PDB file of C-alpha atoms and ligand atoms in Angstrom:
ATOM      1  CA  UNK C   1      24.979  25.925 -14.260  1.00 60.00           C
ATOM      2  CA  UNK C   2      23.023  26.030 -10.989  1.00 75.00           C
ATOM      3  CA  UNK C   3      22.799  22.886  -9.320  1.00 93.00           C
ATOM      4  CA  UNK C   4      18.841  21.452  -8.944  1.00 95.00           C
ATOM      5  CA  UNK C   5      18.134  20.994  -5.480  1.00 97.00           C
ATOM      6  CA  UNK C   6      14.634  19.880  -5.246  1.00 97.00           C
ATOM      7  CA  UNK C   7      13.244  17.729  -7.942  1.00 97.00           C
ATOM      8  CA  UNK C   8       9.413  16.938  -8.021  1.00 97.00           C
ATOM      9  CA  UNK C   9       8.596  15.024 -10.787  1.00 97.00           C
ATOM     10  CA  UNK C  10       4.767  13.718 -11.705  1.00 97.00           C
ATOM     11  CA  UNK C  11       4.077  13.829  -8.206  1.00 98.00           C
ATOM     12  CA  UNK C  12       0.477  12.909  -6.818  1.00 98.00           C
ATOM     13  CA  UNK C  13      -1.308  11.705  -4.018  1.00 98.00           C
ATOM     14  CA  UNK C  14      -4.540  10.181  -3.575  1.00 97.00           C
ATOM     15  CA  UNK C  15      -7.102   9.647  -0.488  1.00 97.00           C
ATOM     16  CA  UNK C  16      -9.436   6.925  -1.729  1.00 95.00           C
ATOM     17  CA  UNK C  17     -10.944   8.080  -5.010  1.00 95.00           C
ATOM     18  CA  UNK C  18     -10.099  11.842  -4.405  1.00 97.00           C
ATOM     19  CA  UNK C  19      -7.033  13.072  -5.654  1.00 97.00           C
ATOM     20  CA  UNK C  20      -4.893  16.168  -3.592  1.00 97.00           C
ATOM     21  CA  UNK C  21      -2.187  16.620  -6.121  1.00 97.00           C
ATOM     22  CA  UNK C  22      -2.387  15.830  -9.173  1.00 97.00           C
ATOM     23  CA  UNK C  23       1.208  15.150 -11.656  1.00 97.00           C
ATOM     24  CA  UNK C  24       3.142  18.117 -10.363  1.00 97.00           C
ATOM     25  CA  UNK C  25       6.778  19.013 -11.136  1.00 97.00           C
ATOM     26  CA  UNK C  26       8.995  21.346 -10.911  1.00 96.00           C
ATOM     27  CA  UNK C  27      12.590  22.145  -9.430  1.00 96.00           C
ATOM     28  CA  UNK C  28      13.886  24.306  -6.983  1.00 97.00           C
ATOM     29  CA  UNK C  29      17.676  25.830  -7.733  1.00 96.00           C
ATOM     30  CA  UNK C  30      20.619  26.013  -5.272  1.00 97.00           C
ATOM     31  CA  UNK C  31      20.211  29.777  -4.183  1.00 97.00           C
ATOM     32  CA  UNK C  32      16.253  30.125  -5.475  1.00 97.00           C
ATOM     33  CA  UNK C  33      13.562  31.010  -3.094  1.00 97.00           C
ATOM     34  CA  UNK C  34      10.585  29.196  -4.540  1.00 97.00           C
ATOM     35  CA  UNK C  35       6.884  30.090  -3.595  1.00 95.00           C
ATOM     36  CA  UNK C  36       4.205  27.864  -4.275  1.00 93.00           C
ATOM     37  CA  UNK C  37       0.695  29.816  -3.939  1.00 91.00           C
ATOM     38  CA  UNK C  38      -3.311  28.541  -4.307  1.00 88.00           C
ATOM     39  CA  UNK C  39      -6.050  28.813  -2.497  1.00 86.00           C
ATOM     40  CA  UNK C  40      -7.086  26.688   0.084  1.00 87.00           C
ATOM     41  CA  UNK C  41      -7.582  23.468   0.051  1.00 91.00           C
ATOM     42  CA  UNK C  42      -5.431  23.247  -3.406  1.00 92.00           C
ATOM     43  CA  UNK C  43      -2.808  20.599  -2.054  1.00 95.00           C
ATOM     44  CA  UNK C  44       0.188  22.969  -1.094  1.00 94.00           C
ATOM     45  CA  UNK C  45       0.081  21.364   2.256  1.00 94.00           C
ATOM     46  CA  UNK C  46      -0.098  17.709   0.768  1.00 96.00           C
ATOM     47  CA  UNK C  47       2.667  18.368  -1.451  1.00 97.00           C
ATOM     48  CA  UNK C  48       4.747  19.923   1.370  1.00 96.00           C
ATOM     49  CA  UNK C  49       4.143  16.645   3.359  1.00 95.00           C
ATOM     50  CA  UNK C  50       5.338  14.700   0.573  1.00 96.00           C
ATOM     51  CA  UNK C  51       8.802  16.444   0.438  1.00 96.00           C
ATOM     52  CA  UNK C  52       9.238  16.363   4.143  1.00 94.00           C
ATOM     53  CA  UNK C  53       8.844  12.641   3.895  1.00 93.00           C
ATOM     54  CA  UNK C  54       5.911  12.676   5.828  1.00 93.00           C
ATOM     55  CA  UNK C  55       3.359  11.406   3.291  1.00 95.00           C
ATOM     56  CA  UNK C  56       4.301   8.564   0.529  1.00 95.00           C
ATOM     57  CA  UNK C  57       3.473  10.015  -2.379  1.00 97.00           C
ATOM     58  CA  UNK C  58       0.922   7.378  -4.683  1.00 97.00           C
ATOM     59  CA  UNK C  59       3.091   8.496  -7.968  1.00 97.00           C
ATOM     60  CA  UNK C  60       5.979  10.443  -8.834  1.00 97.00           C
ATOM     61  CA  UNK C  61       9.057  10.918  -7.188  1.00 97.00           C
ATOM     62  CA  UNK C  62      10.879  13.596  -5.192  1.00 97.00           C
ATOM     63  CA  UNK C  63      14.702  13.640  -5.504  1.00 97.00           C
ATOM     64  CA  UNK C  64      16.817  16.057  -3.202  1.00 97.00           C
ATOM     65  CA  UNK C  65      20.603  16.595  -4.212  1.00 95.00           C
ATOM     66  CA  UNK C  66      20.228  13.601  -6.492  1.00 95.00           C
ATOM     67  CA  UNK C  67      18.766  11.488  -3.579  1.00 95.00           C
ATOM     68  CA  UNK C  68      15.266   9.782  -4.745  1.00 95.00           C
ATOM     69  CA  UNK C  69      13.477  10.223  -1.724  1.00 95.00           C
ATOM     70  CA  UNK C  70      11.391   6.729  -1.919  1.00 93.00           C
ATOM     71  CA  UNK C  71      14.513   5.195  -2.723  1.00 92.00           C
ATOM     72  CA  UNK C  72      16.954   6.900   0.062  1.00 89.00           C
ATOM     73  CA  UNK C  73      14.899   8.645   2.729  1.00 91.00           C
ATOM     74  CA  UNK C  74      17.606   9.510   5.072  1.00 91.00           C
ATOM     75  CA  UNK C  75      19.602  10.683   2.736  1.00 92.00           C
ATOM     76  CA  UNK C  76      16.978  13.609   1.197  1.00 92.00           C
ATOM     77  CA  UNK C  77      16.238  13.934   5.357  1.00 92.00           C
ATOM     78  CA  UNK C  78      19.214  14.492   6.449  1.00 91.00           C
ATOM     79  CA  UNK C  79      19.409  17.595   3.456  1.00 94.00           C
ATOM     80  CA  UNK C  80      16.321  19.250   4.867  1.00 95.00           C
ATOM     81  CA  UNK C  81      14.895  21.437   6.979  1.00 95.00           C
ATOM     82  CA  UNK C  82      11.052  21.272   7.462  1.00 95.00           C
ATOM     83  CA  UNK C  83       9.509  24.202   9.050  1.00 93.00           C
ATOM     84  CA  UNK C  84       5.411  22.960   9.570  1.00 91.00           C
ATOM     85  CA  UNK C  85       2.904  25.643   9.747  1.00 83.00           C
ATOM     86  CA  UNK C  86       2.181  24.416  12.865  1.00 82.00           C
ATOM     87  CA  UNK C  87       4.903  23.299  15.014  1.00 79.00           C
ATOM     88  CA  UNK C  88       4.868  20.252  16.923  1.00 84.00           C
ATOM     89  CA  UNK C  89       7.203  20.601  20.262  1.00 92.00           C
ATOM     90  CA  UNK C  90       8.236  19.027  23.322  1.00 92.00           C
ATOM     91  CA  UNK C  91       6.436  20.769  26.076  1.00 93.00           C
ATOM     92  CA  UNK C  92       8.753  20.208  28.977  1.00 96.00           C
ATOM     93  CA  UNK C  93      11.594  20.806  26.774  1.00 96.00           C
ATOM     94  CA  UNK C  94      13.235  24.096  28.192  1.00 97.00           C
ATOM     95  CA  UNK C  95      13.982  25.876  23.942  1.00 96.00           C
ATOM     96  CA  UNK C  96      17.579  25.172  24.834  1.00 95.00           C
ATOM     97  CA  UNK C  97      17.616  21.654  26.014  1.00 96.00           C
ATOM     98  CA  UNK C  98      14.795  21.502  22.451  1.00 96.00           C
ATOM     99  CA  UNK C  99      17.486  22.655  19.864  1.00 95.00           C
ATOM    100  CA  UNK C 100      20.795  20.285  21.536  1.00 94.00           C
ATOM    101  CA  UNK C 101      17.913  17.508  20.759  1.00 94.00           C
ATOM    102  CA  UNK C 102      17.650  18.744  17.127  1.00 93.00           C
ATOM    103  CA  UNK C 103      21.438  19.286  17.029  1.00 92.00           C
ATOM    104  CA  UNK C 104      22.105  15.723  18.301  1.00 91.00           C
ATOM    105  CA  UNK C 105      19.432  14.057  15.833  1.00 90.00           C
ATOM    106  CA  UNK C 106      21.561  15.582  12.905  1.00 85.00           C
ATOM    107  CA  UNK C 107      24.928  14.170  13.752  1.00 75.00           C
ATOM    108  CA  UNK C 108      27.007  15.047  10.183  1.00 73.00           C
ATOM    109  CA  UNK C 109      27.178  19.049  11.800  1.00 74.00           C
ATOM    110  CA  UNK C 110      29.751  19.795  14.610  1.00 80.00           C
ATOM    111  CA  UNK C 111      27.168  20.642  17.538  1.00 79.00           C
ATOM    112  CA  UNK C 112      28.997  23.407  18.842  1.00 84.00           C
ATOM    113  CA  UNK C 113      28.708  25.230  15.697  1.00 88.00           C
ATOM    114  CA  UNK C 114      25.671  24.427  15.249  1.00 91.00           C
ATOM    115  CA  UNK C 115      24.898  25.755  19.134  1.00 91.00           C
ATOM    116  CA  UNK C 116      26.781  28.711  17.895  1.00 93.00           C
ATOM    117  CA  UNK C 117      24.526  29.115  15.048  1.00 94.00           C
ATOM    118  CA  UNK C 118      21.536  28.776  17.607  1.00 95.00           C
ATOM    119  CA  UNK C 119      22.327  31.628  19.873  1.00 95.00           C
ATOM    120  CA  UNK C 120      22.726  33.916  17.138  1.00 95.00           C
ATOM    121  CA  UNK C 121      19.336  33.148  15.659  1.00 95.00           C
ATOM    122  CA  UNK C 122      17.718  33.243  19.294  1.00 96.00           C
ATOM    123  CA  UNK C 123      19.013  37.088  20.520  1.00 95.00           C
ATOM    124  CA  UNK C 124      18.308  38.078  16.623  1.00 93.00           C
ATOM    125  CA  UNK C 125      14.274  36.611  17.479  1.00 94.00           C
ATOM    126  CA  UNK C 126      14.438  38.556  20.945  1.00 93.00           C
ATOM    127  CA  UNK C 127      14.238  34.690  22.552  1.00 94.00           C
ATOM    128  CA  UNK C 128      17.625  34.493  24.360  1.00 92.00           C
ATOM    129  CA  UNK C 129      16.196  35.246  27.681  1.00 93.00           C
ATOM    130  CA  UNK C 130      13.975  32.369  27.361  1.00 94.00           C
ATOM    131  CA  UNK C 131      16.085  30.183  26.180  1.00 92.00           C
ATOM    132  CA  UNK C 132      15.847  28.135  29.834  1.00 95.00           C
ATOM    133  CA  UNK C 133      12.299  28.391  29.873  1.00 97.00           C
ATOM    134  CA  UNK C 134       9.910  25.277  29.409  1.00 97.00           C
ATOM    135  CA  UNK C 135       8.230  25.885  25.551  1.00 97.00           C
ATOM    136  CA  UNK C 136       4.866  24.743  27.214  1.00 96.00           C
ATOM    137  CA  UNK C 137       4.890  28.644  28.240  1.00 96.00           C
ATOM    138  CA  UNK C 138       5.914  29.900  24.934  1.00 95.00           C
ATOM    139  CA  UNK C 139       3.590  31.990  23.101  1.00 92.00           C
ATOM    140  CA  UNK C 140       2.465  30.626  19.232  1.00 89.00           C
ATOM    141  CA  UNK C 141       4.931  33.142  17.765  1.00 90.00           C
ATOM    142  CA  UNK C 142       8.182  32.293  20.197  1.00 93.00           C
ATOM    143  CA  UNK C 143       7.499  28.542  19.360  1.00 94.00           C
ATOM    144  CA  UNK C 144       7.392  29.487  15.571  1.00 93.00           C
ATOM    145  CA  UNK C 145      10.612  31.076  16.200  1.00 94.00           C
ATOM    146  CA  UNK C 146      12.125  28.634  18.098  1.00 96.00           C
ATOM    147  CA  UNK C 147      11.034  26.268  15.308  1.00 95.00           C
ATOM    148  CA  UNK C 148      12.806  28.148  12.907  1.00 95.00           C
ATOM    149  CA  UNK C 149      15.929  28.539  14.625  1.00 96.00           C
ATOM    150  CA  UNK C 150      16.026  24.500  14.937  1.00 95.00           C
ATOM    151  CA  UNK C 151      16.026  24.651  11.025  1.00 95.00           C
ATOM    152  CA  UNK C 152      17.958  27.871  10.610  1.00 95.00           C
ATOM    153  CA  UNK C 153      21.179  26.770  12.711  1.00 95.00           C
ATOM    154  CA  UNK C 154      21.468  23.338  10.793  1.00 94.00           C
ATOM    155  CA  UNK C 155      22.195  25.765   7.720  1.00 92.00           C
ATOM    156  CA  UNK C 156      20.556  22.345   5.319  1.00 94.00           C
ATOM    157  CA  UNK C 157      20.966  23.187   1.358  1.00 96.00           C
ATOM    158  CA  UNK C 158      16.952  22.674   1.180  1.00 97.00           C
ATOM    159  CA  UNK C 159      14.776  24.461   3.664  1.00 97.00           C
ATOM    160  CA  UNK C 160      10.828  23.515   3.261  1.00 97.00           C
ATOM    161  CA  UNK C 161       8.336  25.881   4.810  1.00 95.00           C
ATOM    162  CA  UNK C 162       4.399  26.041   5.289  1.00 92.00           C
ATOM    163  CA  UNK C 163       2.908  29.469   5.786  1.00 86.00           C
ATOM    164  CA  UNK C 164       6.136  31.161   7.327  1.00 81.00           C
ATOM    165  CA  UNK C 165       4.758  34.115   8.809  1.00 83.00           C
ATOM    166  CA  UNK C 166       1.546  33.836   9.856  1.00 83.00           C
ATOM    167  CA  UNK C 167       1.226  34.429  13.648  1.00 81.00           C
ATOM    168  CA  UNK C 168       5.084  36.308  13.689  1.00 87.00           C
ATOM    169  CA  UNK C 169       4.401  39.889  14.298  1.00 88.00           C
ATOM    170  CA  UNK C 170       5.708  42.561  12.113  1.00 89.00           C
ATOM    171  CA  UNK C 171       9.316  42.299  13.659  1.00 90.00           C
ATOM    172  CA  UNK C 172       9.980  39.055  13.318  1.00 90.00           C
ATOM    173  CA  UNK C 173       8.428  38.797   9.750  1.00 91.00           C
ATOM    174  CA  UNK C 174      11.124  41.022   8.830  1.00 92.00           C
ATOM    175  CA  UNK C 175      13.900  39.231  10.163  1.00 93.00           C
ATOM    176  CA  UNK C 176      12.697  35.678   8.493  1.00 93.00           C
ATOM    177  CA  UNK C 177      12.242  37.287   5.142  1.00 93.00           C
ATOM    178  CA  UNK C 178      15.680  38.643   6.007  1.00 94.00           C
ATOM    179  CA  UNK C 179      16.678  35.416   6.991  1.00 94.00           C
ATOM    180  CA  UNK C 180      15.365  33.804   3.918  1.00 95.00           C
ATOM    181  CA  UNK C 181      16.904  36.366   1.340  1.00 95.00           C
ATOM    182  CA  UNK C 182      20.287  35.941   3.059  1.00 94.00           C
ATOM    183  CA  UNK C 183      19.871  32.049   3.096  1.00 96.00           C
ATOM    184  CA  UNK C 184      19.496  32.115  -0.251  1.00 97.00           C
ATOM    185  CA  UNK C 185      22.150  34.039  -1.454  1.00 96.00           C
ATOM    186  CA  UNK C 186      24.081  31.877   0.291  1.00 95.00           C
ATOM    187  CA  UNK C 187      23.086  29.001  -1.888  1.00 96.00           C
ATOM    188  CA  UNK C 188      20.100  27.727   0.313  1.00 97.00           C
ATOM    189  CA  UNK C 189      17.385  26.363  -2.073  1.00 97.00           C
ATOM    190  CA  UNK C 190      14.218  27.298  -0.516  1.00 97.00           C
ATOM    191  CA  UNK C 191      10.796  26.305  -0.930  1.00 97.00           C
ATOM    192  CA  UNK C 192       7.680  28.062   0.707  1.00 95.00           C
ATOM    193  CA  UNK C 193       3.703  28.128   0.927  1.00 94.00           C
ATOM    194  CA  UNK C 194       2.388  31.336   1.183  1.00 89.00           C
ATOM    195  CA  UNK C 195      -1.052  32.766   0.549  1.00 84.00           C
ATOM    196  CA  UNK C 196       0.985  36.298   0.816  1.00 83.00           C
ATOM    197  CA  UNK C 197       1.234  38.019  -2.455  1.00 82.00           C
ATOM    198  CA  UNK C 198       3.544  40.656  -0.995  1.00 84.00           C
ATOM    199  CA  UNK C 199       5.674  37.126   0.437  1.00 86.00           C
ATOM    200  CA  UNK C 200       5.543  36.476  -3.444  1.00 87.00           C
ATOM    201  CA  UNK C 201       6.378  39.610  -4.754  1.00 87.00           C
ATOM    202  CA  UNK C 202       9.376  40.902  -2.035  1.00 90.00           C
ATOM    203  CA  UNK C 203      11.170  36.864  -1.810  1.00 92.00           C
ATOM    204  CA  UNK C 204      10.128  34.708  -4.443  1.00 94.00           C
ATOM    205  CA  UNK C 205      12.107  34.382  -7.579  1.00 94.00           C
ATOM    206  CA  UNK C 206       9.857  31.706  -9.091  1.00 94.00           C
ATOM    207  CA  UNK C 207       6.142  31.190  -8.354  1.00 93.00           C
ATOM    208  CA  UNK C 208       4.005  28.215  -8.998  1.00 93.00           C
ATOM    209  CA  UNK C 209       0.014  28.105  -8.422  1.00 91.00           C
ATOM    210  CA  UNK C 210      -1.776  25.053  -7.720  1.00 92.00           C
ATOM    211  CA  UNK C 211      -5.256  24.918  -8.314  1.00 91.00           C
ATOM    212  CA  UNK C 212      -7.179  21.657  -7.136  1.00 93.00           C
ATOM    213  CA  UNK C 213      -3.952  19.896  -7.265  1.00 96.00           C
ATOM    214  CA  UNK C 214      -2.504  20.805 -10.304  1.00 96.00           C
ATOM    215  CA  UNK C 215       0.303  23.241 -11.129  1.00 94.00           C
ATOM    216  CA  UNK C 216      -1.776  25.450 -13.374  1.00 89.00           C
ATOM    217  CA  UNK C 217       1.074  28.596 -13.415  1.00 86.00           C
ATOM    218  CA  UNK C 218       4.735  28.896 -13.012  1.00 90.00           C
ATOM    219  CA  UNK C 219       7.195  31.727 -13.361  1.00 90.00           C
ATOM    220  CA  UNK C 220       8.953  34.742 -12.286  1.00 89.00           C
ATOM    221  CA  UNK C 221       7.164  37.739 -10.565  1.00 85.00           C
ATOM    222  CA  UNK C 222       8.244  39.606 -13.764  1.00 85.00           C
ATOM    223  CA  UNK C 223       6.992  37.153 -16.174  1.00 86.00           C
ATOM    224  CA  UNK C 224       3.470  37.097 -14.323  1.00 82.00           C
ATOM    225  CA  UNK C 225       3.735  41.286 -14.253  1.00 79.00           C
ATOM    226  CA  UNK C 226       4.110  41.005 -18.048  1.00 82.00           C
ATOM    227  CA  UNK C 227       0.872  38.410 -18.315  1.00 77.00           C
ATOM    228  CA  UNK C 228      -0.890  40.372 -16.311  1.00 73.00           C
ATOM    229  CA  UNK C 229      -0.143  43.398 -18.305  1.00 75.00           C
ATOM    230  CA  UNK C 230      -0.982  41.664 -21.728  1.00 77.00           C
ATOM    231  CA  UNK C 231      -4.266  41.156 -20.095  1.00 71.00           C
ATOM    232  CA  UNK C 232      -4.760  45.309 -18.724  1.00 66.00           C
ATOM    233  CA  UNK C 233      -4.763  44.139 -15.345  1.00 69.00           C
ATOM    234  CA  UNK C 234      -2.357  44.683 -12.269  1.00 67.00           C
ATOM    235  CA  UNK C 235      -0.424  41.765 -10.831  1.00 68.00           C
ATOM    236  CA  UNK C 236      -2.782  41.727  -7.919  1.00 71.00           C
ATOM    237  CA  UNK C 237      -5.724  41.012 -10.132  1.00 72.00           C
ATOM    238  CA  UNK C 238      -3.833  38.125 -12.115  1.00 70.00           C
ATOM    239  CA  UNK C 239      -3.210  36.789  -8.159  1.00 71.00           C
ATOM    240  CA  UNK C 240      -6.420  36.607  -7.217  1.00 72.00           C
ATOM    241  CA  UNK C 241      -7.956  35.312 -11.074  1.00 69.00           C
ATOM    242  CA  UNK C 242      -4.898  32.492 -10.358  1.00 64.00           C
ATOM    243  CA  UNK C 243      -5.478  31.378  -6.731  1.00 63.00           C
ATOM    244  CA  UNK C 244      -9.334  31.316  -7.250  1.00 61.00           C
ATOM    245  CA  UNK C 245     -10.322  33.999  -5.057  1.00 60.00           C
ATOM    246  CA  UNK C 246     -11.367  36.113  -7.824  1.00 55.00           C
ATOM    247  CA  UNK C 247     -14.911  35.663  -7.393  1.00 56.00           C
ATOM    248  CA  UNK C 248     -14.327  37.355  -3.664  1.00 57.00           C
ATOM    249  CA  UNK C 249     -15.640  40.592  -5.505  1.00 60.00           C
ATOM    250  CA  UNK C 250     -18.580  38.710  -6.155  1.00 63.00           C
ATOM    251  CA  UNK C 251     -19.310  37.293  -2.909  1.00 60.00           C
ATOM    252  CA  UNK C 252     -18.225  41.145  -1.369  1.00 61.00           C
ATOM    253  CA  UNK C 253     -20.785  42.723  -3.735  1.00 67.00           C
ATOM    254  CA  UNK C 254     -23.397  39.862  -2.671  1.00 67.00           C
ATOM    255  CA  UNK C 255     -22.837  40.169   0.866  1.00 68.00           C
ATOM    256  CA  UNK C 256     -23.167  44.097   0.065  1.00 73.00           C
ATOM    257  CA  UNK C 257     -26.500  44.166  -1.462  1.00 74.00           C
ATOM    258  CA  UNK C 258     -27.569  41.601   0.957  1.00 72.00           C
ATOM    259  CA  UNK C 259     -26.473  44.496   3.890  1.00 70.00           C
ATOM    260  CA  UNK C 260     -28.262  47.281   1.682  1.00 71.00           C
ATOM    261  CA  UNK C 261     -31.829  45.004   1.360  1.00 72.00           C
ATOM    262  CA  UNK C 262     -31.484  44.569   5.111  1.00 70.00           C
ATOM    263  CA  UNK C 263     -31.466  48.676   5.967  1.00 68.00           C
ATOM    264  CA  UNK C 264     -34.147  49.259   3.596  1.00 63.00           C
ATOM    265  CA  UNK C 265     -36.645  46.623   5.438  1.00 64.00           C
TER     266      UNK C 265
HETATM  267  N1  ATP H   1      -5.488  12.899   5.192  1.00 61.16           N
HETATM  268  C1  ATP H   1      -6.373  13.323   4.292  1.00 61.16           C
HETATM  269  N2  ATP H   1      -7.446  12.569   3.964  1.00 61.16           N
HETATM  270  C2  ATP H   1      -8.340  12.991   3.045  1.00 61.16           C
HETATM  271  N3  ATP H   1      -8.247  14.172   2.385  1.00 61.16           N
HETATM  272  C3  ATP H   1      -7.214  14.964   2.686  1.00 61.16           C
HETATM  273  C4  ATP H   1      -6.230  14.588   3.650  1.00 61.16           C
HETATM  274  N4  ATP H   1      -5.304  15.590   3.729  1.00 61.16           N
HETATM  275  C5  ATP H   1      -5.702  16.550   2.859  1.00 61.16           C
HETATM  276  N5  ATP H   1      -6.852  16.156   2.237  1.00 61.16           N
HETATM  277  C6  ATP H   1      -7.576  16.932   1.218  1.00 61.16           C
HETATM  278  O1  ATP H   1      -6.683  17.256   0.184  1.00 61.16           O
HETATM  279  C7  ATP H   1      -6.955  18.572  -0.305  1.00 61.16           C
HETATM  280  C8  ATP H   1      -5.695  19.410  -0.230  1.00 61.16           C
HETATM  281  O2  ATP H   1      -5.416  19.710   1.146  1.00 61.16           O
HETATM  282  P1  ATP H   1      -4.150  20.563   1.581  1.00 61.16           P
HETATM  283  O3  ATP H   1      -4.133  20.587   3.076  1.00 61.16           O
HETATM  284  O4  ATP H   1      -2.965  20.031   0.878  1.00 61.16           O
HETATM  285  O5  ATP H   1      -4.512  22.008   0.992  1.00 61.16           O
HETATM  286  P2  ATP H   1      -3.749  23.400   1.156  1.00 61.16           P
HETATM  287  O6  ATP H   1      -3.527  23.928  -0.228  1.00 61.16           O
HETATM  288  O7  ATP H   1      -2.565  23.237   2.028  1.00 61.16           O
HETATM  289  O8  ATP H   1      -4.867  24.265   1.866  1.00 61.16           O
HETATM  290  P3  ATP H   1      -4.761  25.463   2.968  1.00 61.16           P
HETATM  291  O9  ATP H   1      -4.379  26.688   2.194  1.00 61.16           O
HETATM  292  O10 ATP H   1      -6.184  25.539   3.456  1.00 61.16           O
HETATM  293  O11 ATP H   1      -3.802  25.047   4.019  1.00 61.16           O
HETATM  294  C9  ATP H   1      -8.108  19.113   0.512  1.00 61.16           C
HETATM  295  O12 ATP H   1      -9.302  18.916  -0.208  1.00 61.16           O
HETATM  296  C10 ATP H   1      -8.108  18.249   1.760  1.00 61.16           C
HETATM  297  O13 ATP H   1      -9.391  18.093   2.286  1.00 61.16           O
END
């Protein structure tokens, strides 16, 4: 049996009356690339927070390798790798002297492995020469790889990731998805936001949707290609009816007419 990695279970926050997520749970597999997908404003970002350890959740609990995060917080911490969708970094860090900080702060890995590790991941992202540079002249893209490489060369059992790609260019997409399939077969249990159906589709073994906070959908790509089949549609269709942006041929036909009214004035 494959060892649970992540464990959410009837996990919810709430700011004042509202509530961002609402009694989700689910589990994330040793080797399983997990995507969770919903439109915005759904809670993916909330939820992420929560498993980071960055948010106390208001109920529910989030356990990784066995470690109730609540309970043990290092412990889960220590586990993880949290890659933000927008990374916070210290500007008059030079990226090398940023990832020995990282590799210091997580003491129970052998540095110069983990330095090792680094390197690799830098000349694989095109950053080695700018390695000795400060980040405060790295572009949005470099610092989202240098963020990743932080993460990458810990090689943590759980790696927890908002919006991966967006601003990597078509490159460097490739290589994390890469990254992330090879990860995972190695038994890295990975969780990840995307809006991205093709994310979904090319890495994700499992899918959940949240809509408005709840976990409305979960399973595999081929289990929501058969649903969406059932219904006569293709899986893009069932994406869009799921993560609420359906009614975008509405709006698009709207804004259409709208257009058409305008010529004819
Ligand atoms: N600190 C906060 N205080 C009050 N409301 C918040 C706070 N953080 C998030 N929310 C609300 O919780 C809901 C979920 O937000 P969240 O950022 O988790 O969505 P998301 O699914 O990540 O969206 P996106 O795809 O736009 O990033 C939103 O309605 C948001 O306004």
């Amino acid at each position: 049996m494959t060892a649970t990695v992540l464990d959410l279970h009837h996990l919810s926050k709430n700011f004042g009356s509202f509530t961002a997520v609402d009694t989700v749970s689910l589990t994330v597999a040793a080797g399983e690339i997990y995507g969770f997908l919903g439109p915005n404003g759904a809670g993916k970002t909330t939820t992420i927070k929560m498993l980071a350890g960055l948010l106390r959740p208001s109920a529910g609990t989030v356990t990784i390798c066995g470690h109730d995060l609540a309970g043990a917080p290092l412990e889960g911490k220590r586990l993880t790798g949290y890659i933000p969708d927008r990374p916070f970094l210290y500007e008059k860090l030079t990226g090398d002297e940023y990832l020995r900080f990282i590799a210091s702060l997580y003491r129970h890995h052998a540095p110069e492995k983990v330095l090792t590790a680094a390197g690799r991941y830098l000349e694989l992202f095109d950053l080695g020469d700018w390695r000795h540079h400060l980040i405060e002249g790295y572009s949005h893209g470099m610092r989202q790889k240098l963020i990743m490489t932080s993460i990458f060369m810990l090689d943590q059992p759980l790696i927890i990731v908002d919006e991966p790609m967006v601003g990597l260019d078509p490159k460097s997409a490739r290589i994390v998805k890469e990254l992330f399939k090879s990860l995972a077969a190695r038994g890295t249990a990975i969780f990840l936001s995307t809006h991205s159906m093709e994310i979904a589709e090319e890495l994700c073994d499992r899918i959940g949707i949240i809509q408005h906070g709840r976990l409305t959908t979960t399973g595999s790509i081929a289990e929501l290609r058969a649903q969406a089949a059932a219904g006569k549609k293709n899986l893009e269709e069932v994406f869009l009816e799921l993560t609420g942006a359906y009614e975008l041929q509405g709006i698009i036909a709207a804004l259409r007419q709208d257009a058409g009214d305008r010529n004819l004035r």
